[in-house]
PDB file of C-alpha atoms in Angstrom:
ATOM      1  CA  UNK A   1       0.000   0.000   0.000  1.00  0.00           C
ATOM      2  CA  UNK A   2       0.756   3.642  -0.562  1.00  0.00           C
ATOM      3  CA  UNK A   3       3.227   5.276   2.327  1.00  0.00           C
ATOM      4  CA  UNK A   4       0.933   7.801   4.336  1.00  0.00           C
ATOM      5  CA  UNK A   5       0.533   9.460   7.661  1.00  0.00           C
ATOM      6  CA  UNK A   6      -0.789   6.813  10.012  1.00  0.00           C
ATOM      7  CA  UNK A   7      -4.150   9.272  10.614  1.00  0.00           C
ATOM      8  CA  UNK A   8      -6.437  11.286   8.669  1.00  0.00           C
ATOM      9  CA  UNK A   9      -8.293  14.211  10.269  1.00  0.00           C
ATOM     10  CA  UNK A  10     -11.512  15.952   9.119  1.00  0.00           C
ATOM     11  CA  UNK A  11     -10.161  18.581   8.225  1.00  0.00           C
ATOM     12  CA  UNK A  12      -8.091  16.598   5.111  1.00  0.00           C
ATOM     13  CA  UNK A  13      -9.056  17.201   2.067  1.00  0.00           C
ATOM     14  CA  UNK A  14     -12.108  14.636   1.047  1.00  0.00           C
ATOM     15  CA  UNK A  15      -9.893  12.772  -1.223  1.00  0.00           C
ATOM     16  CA  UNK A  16      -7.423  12.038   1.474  1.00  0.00           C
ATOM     17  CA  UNK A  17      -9.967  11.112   3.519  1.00  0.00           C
ATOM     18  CA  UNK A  18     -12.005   8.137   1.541  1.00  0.00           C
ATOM     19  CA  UNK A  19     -10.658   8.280  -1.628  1.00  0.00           C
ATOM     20  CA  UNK A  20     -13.133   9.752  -4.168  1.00  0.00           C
ATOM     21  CA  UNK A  21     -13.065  13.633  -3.677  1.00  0.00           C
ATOM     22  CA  UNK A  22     -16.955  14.693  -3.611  1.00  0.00           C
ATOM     23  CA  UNK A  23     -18.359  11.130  -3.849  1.00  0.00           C
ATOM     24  CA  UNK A  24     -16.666  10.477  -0.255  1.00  0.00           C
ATOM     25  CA  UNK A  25     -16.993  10.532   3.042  1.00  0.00           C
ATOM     26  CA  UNK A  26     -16.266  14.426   3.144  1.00  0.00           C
ATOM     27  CA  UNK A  27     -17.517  18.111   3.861  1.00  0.00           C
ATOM     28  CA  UNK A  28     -17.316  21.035   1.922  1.00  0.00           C
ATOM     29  CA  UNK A  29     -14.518  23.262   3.568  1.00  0.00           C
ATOM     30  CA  UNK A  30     -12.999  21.981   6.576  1.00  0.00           C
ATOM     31  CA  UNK A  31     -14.369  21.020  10.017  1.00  0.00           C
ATOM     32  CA  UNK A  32     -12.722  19.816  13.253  1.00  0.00           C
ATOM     33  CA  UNK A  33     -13.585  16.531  14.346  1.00  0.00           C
ATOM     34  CA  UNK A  34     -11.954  13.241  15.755  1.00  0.00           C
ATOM     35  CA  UNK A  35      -9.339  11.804  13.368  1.00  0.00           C
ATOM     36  CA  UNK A  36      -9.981   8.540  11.215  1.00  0.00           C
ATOM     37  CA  UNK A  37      -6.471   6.215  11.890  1.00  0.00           C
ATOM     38  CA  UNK A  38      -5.437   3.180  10.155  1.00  0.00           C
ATOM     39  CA  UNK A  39      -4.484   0.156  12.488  1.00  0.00           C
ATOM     40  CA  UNK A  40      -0.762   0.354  13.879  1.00  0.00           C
ATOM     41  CA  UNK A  41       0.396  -2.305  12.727  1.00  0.00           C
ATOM     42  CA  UNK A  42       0.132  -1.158   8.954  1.00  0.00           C
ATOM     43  CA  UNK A  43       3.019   0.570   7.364  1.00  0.00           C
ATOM     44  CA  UNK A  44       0.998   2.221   5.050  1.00  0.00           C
ATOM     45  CA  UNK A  45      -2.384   3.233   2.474  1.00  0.00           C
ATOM     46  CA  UNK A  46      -5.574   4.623   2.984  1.00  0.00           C
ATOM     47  CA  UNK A  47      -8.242   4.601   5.471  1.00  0.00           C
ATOM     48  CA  UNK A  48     -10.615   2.844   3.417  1.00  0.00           C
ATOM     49  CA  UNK A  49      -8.431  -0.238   2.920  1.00  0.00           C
ATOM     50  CA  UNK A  50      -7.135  -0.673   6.130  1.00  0.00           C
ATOM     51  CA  UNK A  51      -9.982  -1.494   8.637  1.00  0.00           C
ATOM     52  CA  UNK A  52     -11.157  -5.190   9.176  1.00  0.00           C
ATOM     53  CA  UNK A  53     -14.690  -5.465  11.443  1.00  0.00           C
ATOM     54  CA  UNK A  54     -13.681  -9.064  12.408  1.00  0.00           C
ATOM     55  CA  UNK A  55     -11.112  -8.224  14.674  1.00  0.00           C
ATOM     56  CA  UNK A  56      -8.378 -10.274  12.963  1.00  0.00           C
ATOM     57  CA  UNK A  57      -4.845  -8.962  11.238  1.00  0.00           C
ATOM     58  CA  UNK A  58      -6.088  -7.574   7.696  1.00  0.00           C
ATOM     59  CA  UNK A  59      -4.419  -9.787   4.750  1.00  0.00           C
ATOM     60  CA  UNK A  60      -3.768  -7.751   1.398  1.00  0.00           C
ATOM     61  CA  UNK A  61      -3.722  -9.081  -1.961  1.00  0.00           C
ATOM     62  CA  UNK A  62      -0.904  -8.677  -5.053  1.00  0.00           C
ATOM     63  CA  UNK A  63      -2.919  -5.343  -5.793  1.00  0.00           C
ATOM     64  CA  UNK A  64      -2.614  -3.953  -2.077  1.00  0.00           C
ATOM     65  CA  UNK A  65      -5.964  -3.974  -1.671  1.00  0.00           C
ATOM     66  CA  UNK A  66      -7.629  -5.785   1.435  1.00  0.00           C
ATOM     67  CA  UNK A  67      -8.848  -9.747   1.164  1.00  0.00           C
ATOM     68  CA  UNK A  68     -12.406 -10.363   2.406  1.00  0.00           C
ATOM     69  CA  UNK A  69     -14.020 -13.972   2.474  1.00  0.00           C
ATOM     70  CA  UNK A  70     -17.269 -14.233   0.786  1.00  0.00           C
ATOM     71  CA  UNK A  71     -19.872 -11.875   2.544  1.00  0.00           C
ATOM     72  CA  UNK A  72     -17.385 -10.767   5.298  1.00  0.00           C
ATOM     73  CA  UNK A  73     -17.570  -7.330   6.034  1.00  0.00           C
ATOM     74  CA  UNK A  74     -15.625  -4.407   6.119  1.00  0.00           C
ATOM     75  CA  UNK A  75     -15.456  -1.181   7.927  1.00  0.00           C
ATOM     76  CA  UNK A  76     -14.123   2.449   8.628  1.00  0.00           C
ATOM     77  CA  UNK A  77     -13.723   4.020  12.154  1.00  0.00           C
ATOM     78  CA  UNK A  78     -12.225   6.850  13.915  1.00  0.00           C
ATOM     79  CA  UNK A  79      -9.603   6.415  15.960  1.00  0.00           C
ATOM     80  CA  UNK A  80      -9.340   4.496  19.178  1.00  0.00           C
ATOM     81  CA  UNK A  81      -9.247   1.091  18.112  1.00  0.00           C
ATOM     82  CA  UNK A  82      -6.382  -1.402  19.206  1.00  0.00           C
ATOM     83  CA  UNK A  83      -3.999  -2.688  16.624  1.00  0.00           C
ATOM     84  CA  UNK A  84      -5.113  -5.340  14.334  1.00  0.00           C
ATOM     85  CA  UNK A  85      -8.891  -4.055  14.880  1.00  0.00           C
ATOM     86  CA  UNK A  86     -11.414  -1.871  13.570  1.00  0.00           C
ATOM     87  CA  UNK A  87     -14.255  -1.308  15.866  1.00  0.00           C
ATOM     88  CA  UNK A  88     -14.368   1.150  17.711  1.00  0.00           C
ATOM     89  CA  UNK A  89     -13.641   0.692  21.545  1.00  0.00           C
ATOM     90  CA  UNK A  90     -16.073   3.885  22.472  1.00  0.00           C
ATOM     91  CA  UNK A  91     -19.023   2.746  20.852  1.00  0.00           C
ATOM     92  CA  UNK A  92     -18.690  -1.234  19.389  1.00  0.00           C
ATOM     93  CA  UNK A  93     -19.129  -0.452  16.220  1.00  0.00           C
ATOM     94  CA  UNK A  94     -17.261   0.920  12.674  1.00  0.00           C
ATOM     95  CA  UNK A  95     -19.202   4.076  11.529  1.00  0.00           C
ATOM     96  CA  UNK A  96     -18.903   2.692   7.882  1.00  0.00           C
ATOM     97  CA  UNK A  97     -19.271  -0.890   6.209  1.00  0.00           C
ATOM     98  CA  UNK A  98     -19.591  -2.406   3.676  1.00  0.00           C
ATOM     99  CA  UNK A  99     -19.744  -5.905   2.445  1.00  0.00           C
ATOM    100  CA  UNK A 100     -20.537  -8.231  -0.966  1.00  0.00           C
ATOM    101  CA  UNK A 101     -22.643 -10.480   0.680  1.00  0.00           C
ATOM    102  CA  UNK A 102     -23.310 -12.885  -2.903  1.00  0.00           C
ATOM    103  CA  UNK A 103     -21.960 -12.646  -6.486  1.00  0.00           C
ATOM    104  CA  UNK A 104     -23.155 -13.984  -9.547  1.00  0.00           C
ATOM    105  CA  UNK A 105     -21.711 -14.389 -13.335  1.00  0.00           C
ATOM    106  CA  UNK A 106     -24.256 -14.710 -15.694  1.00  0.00           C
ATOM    107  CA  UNK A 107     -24.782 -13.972 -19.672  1.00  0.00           C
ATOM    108  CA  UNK A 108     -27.935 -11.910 -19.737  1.00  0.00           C
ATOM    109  CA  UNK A 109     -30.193 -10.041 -16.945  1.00  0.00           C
ATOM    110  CA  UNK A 110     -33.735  -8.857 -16.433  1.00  0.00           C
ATOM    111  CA  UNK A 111     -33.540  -5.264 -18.323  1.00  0.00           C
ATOM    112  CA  UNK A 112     -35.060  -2.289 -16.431  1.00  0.00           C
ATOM    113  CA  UNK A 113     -37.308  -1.258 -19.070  1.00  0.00           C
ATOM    114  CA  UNK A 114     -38.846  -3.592 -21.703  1.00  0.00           C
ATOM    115  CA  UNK A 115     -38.885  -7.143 -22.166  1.00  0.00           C
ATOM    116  CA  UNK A 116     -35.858  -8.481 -23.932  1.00  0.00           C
ATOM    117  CA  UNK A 117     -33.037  -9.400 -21.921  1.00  0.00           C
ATOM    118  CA  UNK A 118     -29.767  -7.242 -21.782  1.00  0.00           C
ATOM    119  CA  UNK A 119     -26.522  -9.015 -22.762  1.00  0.00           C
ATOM    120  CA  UNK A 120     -23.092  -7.919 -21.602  1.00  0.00           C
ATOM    121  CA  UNK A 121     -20.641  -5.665 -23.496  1.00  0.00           C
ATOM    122  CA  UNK A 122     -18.092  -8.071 -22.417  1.00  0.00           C
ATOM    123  CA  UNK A 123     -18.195 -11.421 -21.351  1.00  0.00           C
ATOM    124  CA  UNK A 124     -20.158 -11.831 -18.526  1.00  0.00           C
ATOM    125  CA  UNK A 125     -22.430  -9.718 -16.106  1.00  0.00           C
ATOM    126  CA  UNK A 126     -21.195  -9.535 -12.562  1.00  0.00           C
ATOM    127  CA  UNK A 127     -24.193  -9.257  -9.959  1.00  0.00           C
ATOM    128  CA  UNK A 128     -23.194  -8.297  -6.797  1.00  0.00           C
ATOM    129  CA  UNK A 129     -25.550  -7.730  -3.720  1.00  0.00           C
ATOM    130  CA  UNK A 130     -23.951  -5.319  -1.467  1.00  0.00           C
ATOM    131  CA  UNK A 131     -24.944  -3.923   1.733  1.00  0.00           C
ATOM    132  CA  UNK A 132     -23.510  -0.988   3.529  1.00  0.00           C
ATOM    133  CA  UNK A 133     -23.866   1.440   6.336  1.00  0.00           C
ATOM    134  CA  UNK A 134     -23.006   4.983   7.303  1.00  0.00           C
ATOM    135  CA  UNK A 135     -23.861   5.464  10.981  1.00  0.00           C
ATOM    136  CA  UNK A 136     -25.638   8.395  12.243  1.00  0.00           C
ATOM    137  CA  UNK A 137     -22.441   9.728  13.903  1.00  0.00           C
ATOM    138  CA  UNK A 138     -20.292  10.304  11.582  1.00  0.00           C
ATOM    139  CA  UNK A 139     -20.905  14.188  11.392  1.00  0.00           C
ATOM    140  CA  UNK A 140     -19.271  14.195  14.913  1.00  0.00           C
ATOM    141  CA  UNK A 141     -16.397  12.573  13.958  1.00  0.00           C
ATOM    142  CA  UNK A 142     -15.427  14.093  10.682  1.00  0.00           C
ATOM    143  CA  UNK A 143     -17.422  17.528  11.579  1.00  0.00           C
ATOM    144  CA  UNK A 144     -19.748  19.237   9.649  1.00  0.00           C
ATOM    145  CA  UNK A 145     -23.904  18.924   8.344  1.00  0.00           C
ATOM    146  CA  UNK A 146     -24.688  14.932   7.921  1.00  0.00           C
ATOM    147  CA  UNK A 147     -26.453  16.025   5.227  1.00  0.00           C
ATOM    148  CA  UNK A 148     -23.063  16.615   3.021  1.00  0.00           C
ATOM    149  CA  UNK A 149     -21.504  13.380   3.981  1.00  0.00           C
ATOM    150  CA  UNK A 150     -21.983  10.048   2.173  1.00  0.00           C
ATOM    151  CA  UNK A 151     -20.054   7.118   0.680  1.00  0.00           C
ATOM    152  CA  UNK A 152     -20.355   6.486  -2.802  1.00  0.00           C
ATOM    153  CA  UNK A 153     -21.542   2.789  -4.024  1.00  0.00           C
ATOM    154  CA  UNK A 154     -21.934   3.264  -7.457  1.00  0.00           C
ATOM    155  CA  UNK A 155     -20.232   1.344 -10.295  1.00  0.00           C
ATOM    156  CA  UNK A 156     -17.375   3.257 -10.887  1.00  0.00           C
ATOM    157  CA  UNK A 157     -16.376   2.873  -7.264  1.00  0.00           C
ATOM    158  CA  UNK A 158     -15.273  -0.975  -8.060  1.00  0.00           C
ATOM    159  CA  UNK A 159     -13.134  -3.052  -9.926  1.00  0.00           C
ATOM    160  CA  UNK A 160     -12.248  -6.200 -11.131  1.00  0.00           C
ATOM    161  CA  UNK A 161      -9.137  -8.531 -11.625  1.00  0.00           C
ATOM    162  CA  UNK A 162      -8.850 -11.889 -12.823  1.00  0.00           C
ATOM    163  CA  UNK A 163      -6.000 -14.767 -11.484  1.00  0.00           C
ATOM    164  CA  UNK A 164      -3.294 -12.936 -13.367  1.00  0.00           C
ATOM    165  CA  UNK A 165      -4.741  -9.825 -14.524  1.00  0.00           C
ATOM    166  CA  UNK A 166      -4.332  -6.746 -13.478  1.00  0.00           C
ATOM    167  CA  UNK A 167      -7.182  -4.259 -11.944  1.00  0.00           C
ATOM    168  CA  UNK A 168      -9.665  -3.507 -14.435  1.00  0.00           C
ATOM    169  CA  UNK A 169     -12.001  -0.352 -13.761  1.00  0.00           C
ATOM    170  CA  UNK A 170     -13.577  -0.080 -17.007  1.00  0.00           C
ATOM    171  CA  UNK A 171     -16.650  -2.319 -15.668  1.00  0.00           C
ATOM    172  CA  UNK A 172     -19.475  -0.333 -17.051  1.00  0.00           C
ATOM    173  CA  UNK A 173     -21.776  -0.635 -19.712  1.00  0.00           C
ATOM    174  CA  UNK A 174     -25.196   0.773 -21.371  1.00  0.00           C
ATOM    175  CA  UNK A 175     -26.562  -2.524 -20.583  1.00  0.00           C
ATOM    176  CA  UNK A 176     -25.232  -3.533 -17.209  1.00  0.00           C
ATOM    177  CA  UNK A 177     -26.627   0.078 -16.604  1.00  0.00           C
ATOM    178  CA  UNK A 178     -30.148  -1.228 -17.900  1.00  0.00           C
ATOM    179  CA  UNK A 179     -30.453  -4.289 -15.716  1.00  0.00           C
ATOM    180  CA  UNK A 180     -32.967  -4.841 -12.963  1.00  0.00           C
ATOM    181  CA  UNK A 181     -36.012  -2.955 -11.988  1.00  0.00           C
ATOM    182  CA  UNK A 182     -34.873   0.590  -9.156  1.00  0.00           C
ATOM    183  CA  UNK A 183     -36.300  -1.002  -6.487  1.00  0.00           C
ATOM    184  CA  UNK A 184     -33.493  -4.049  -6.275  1.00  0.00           C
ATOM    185  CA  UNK A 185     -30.899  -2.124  -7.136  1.00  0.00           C
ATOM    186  CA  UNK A 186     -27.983  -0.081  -4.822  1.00  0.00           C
ATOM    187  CA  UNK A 187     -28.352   3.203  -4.024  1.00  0.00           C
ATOM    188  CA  UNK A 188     -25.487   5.246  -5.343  1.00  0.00           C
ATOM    189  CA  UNK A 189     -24.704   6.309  -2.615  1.00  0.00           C
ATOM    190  CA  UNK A 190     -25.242   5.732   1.450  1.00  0.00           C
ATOM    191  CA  UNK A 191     -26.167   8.642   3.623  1.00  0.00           C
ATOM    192  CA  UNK A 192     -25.458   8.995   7.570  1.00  0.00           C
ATOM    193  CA  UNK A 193     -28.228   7.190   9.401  1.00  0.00           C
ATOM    194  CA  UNK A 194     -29.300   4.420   6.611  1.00  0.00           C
ATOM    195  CA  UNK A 195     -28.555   0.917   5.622  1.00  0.00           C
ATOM    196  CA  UNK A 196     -29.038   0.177   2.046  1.00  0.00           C
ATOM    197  CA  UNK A 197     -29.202  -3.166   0.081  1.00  0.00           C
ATOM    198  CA  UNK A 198     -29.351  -4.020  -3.149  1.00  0.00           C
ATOM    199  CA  UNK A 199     -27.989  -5.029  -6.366  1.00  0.00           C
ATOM    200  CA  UNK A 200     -25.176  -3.190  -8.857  1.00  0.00           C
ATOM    201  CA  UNK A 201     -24.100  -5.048 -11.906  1.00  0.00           C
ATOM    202  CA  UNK A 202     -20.560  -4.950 -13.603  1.00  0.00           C
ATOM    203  CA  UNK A 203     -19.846  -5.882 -17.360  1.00  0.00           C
ATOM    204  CA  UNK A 204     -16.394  -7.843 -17.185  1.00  0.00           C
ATOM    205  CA  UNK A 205     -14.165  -9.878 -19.002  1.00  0.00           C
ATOM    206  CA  UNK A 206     -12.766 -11.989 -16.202  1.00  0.00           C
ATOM    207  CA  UNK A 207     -15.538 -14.454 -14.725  1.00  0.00           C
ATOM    208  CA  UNK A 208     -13.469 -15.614 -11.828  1.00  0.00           C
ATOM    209  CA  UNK A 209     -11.201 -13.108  -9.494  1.00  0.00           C
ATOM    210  CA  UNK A 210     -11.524 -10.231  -7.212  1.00  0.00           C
ATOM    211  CA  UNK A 211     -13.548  -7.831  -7.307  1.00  0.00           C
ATOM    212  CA  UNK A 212     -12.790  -4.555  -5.209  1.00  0.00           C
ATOM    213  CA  UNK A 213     -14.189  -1.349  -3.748  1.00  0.00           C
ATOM    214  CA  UNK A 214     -11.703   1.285  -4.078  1.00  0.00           C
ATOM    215  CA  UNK A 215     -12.899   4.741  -4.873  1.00  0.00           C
ATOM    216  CA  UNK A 216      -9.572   6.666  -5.175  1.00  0.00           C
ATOM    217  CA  UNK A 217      -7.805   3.392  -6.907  1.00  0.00           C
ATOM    218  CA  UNK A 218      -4.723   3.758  -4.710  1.00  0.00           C
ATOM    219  CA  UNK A 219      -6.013  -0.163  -2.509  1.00  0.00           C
ATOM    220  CA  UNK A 220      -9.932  -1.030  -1.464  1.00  0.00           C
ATOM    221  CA  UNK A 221     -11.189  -3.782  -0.451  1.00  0.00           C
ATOM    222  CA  UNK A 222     -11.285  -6.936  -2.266  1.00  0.00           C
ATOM    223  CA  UNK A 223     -14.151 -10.448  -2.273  1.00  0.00           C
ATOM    224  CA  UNK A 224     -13.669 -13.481  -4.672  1.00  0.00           C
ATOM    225  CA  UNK A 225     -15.727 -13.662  -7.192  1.00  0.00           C
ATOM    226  CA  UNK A 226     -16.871 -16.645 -10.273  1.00  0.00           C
ATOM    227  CA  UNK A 227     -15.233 -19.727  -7.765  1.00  0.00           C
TER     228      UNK A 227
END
């Protein structure tokens, strides 16, 4: 990973901060606020890579981004937590997860509109069912009006890599776009106080690998995929 300060404060710029400049955690100007730390026992990368809900040492992939087992979650906290663990010792809890709780590859999908079905660009359609959290909090521990502060979940937020591949971020398509009906999809984005599920399809080449959260593209998060 990346060589960084070991913490982040709110008032960092929003790209420093999560990774994806407005579609981040973040706040227009700056704020004071508790800082967001990595664990100790990492040398380096960003806060949105480094936290691991379960408790255990995080393992990182070839690509520096953070293995996760099918459906196991991960999370973002301020700091406090001992080394090796990302909950937060004040409250219990990480103030943001997020986790790929079941992935599908398939050749065609329901589209949103019409009848016919929608077949990939590429090779295969990746489904993912995601759910993630932003707690209620987190305005008092970045700073600032909870109403400017989300995390982004849309598609251009993840990536994929096959077995000797390298990360691939061009995932989108006019017809992965088109699939499902609104109400299973993901939100694009998660706001303080909810808990959204749903559904975000990829158009990929590789049908097994990793796929990965990573807003800013500098290490995410990673769950296998197509195995």
């Amino acid at each position: 990973m990346r060589k960084q300060g070991k913490a982040i404060t709110a008032v960092a710029s929003v790209a420093v901060l999560v990774g994806l400049g407005a579609c981040g955690i973040g706040l227009a100007g700056t704020a004071s606020g508790d800082a967001l730390e990595s664990p100790p026992d990492l040398d380096a990368g960003p806060v949105v890579a480094e936290t691991n809900p379960t408790g255990d040492k995080v393992k990182t992939d070839k690509f520096d981004n953070v293995e996760k087992g099918p459906g196991e979650k991960a999370g973002l906290v301020p700091t406090g937590p001992p080394p090796g663990h990302d909950v937060d010792a004040r409250t219990n809890k990480s103030y943001f997860t997020i986790e790929v709780t079941n992935s599908e590859v398939v050749d065609h999908c329901d589209p949103r509109v019409g009848i016919d079905k929608l077949k990939p660009t590429r090779t295969a359609f990746l489904v993912l069912d995601i759910t993630a959290t932003l707690d209620a909090n987190i305005p008092k521990n970045v700073g600032g009006d909870g109403g400017e502060l989300y995390m982004p979940l849309v598609a251009e937020t993840f990536s994929v890599a096959g077995s000797n591949g390298a990360p691939d971020r061009n995932v989108t398509s006019e017809t992965a776009w088109g699939c499902f009906d609104d109400a299973v999809l993901l939100p694009p984005v998660v706001n303080p106080g909810q808990s959204v599920t749903g559904k975000l399809v990829l158009d990929v080449d590789a049908v097994t690998g990793q796929v990965t959260y990573d807003p800013e593209n500098n290490g995410g998060w990673s769950w296998p995929y197509g195995e």
